[in-house]
PDB file of C-alpha atoms in Angstrom:
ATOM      1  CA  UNK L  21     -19.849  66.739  28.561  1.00 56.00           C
ATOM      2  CA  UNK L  22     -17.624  64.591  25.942  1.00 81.00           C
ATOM      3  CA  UNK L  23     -14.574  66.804  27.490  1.00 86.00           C
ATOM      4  CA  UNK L  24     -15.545  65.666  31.029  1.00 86.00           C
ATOM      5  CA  UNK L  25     -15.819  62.146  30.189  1.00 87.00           C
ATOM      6  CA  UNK L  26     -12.446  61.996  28.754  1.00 89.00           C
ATOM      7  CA  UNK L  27     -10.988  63.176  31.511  1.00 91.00           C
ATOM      8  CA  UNK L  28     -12.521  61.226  34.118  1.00 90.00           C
ATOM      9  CA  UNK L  29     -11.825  58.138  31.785  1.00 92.00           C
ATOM     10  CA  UNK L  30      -8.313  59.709  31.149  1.00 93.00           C
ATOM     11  CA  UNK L  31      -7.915  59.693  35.263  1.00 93.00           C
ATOM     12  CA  UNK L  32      -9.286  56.581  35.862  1.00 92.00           C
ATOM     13  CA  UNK L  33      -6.859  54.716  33.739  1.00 93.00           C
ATOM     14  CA  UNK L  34      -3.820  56.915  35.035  1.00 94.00           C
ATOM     15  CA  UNK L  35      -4.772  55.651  38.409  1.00 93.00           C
ATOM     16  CA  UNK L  36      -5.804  51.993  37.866  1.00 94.00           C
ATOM     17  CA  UNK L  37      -2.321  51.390  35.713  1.00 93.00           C
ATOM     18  CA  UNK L  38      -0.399  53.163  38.884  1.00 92.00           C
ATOM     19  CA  UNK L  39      -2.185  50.846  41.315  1.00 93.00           C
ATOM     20  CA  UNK L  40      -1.248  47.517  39.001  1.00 93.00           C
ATOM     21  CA  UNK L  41       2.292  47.616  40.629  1.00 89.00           C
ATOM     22  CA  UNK L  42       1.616  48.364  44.191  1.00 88.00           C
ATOM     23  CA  UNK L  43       0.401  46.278  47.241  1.00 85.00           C
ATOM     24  CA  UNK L  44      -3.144  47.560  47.072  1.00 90.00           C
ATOM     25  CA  UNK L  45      -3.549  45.608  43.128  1.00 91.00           C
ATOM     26  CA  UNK L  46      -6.284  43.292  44.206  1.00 91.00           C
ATOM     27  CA  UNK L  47      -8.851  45.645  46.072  1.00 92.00           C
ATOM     28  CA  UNK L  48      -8.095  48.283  43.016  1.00 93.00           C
ATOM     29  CA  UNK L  49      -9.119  45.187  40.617  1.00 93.00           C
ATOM     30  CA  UNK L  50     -12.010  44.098  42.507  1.00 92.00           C
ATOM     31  CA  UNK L  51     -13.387  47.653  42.547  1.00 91.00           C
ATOM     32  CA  UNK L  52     -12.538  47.764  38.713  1.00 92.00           C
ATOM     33  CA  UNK L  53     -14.035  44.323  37.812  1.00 90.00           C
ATOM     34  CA  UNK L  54     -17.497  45.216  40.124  1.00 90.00           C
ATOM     35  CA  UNK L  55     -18.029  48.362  37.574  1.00 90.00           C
ATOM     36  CA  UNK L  56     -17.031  46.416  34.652  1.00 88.00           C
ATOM     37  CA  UNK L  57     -19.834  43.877  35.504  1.00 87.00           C
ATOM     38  CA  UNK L  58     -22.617  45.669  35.080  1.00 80.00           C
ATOM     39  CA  UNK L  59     -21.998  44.734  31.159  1.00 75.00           C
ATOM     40  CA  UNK L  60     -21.758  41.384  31.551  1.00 76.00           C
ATOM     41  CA  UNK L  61     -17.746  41.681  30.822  1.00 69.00           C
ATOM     42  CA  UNK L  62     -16.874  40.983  34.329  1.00 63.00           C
ATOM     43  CA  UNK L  63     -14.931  38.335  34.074  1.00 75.00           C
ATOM     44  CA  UNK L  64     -13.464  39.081  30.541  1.00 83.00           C
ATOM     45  CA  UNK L  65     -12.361  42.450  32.745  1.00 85.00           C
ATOM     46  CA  UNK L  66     -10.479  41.073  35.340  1.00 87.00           C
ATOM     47  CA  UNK L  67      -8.711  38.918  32.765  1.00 90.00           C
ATOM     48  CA  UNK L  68      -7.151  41.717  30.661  1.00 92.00           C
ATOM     49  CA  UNK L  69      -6.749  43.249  34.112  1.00 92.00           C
ATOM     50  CA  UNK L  70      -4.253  40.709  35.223  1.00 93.00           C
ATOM     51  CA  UNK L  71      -3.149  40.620  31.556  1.00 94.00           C
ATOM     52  CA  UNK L  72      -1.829  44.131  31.805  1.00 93.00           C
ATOM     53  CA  UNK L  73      -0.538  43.930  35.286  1.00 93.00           C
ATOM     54  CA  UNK L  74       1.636  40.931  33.784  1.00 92.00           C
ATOM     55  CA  UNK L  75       3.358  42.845  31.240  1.00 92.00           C
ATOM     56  CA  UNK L  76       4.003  45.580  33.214  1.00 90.00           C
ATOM     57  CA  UNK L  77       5.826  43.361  36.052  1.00 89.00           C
ATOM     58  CA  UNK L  78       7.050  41.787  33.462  1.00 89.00           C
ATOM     59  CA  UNK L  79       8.627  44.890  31.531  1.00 79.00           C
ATOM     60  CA  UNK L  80       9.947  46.570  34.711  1.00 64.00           C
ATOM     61  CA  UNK L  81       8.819  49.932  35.958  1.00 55.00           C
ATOM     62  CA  UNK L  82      10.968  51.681  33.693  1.00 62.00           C
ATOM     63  CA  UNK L  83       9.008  50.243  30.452  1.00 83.00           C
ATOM     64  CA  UNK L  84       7.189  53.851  30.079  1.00 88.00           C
ATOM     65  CA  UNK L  85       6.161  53.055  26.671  1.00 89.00           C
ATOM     66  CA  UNK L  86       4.245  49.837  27.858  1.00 91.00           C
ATOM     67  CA  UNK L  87       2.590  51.911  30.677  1.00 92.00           C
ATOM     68  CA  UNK L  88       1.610  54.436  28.022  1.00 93.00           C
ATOM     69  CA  UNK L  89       0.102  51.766  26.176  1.00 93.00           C
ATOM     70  CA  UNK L  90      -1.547  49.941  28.939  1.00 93.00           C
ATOM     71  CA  UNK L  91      -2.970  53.295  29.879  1.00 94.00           C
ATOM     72  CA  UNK L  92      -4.581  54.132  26.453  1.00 95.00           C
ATOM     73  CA  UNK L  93      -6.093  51.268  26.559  1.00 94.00           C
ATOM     74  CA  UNK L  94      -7.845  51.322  30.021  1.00 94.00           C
ATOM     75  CA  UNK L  95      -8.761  55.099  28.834  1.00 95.00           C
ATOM     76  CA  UNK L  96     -10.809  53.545  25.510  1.00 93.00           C
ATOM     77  CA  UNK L  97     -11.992  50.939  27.970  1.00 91.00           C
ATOM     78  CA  UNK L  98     -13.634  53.580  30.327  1.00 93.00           C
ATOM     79  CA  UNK L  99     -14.011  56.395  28.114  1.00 92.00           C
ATOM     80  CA  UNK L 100     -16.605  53.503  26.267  1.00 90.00           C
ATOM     81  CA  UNK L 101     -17.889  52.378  29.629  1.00 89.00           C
ATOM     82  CA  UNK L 102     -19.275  55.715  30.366  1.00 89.00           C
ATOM     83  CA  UNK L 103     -20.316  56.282  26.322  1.00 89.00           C
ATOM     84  CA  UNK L 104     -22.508  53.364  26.204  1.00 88.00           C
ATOM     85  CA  UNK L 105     -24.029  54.515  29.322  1.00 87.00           C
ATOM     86  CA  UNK L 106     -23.366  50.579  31.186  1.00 86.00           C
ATOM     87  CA  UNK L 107     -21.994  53.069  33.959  1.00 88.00           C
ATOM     88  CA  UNK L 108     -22.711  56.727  34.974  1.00 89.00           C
ATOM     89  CA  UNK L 109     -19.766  59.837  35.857  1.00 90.00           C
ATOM     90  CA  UNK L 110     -20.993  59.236  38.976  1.00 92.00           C
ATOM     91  CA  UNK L 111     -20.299  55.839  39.164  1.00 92.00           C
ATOM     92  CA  UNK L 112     -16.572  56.138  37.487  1.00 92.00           C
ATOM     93  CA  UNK L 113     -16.240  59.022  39.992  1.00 92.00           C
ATOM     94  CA  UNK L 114     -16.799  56.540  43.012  1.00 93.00           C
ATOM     95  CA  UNK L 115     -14.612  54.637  41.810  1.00 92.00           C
ATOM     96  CA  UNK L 116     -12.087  56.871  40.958  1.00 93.00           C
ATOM     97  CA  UNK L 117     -12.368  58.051  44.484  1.00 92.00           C
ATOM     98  CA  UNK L 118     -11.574  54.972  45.751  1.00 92.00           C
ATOM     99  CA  UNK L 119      -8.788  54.063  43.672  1.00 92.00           C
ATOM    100  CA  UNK L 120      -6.839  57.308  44.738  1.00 91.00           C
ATOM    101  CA  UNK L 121      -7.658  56.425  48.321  1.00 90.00           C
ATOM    102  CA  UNK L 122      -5.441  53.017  47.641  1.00 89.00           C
ATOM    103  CA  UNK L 123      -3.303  55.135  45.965  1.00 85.00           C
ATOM    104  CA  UNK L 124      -2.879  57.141  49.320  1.00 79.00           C
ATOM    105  CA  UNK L 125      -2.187  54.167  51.838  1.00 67.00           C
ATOM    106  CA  UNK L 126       1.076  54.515  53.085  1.00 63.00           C
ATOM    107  CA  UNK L 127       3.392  51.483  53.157  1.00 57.00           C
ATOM    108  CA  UNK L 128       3.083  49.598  55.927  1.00 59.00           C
ATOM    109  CA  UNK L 129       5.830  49.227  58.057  1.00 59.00           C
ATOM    110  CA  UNK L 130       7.360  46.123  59.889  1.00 64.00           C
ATOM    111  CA  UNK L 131       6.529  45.916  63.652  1.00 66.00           C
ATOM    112  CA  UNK L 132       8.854  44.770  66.266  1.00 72.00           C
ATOM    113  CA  UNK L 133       7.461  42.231  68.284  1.00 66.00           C
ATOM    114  CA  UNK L 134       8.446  41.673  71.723  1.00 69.00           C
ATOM    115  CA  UNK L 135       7.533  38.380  73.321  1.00 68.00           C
ATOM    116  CA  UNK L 136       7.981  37.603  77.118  1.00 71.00           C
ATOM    117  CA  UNK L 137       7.087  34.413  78.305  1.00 68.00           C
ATOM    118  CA  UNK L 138       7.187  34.056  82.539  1.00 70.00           C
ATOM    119  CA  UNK L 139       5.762  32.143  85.214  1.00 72.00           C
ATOM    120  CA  UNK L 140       7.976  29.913  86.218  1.00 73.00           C
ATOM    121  CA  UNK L 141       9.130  26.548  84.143  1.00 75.00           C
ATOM    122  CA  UNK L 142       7.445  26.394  80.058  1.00 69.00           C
ATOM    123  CA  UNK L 143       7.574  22.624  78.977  1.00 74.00           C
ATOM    124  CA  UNK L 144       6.159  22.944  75.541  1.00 75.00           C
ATOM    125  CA  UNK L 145       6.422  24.791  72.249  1.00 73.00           C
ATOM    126  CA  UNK L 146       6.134  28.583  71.888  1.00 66.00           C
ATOM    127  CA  UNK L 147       4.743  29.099  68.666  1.00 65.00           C
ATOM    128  CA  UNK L 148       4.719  32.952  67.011  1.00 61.00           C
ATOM    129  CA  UNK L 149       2.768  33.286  63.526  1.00 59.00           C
ATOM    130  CA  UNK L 150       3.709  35.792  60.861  1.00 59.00           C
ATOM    131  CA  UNK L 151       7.100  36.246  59.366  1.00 61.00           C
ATOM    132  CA  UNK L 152       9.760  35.881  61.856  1.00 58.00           C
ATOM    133  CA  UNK L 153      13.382  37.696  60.662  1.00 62.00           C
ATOM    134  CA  UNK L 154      16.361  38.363  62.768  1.00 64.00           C
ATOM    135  CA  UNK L 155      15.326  36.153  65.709  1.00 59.00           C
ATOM    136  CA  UNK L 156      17.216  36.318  68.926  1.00 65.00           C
ATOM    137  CA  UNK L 157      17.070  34.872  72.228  1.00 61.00           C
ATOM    138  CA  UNK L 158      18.330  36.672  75.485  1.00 62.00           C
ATOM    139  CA  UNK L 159      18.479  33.978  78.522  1.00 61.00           C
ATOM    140  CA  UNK L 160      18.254  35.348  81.890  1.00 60.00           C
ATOM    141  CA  UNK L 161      18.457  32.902  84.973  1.00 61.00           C
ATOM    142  CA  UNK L 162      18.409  33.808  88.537  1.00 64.00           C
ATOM    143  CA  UNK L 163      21.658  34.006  90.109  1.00 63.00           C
ATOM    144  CA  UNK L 164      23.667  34.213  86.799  1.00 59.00           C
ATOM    145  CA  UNK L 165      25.099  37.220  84.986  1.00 59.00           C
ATOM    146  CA  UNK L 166      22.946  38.377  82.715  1.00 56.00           C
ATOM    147  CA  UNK L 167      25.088  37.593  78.853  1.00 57.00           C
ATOM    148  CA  UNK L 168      23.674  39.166  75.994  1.00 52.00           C
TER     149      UNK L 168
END
């Protein structure tokens, strides 16, 4: 059972550390943090969470010896999670689950966006939320050559 634990601990921190860089950080924390909670270390958790998420933005994704480190440490952290019995293999395995589903999620991809506004005359502001990049306008009037 030890052998078991260890590796499900050993997983667990393999895939939280991988998550720290990526887009999908702060569901992967809050889903860390929630199990970490049930000993009353919530908020201590999420604190050497974003601790070790600092250091390894901070040391570059080529710092493997920091993300070895980082790693060991979330393995004790779980490993003694599941020891103490403040959460079950079941629990670290729903969790786990979850983590490598974040893990999965592609990148998401920009979307063109293609306004038309018609209907005669507009005397007012056209306003467009979001980020708005390479922004161009094509102007086509009735009776004129169309100029791109």
């Amino acid at each position: 059972m030890d052998t078991e634990i260890a590796a499900l601990a050993a997983s667990g921190a393999s895939t939280l550390v991988s998550l720290m860089v990526t887009d999908s950080w702060v569901q992967a924390r809050e889903l860390v943090g929630r199990l970490f909670s049930r000993t009353g270390a919530g908020g201590a958790t999420i604190a050497d969470l974003d601790t070790a998420r600092a250091r390894l933005l901070a040391g570059g994704a080529d710092d493997a010896q920091t993300t070895r480190e980082i790693t060991d440490r979330w393995h004790v952290h779980l490993h003694r999670l599941l020891q103490t019995g403040s959460a079950t293999s079941d629990d670290l395995r729903d969790v786990l689950t979850s983590l490598q589903q974040l893990v999965n999620v592609p990148a998401v991809l920009p979307v063109p966006v293609h306004n038309n506004i018609n209907g005669g005359v507009q005397h007012g502001p056209v306003i467009q939320s979001g980020r708005i990049t390479g922004l161009a306008f094509h102007v086509h009037s009735p009776g004129l050559p169309v100029q791109d």
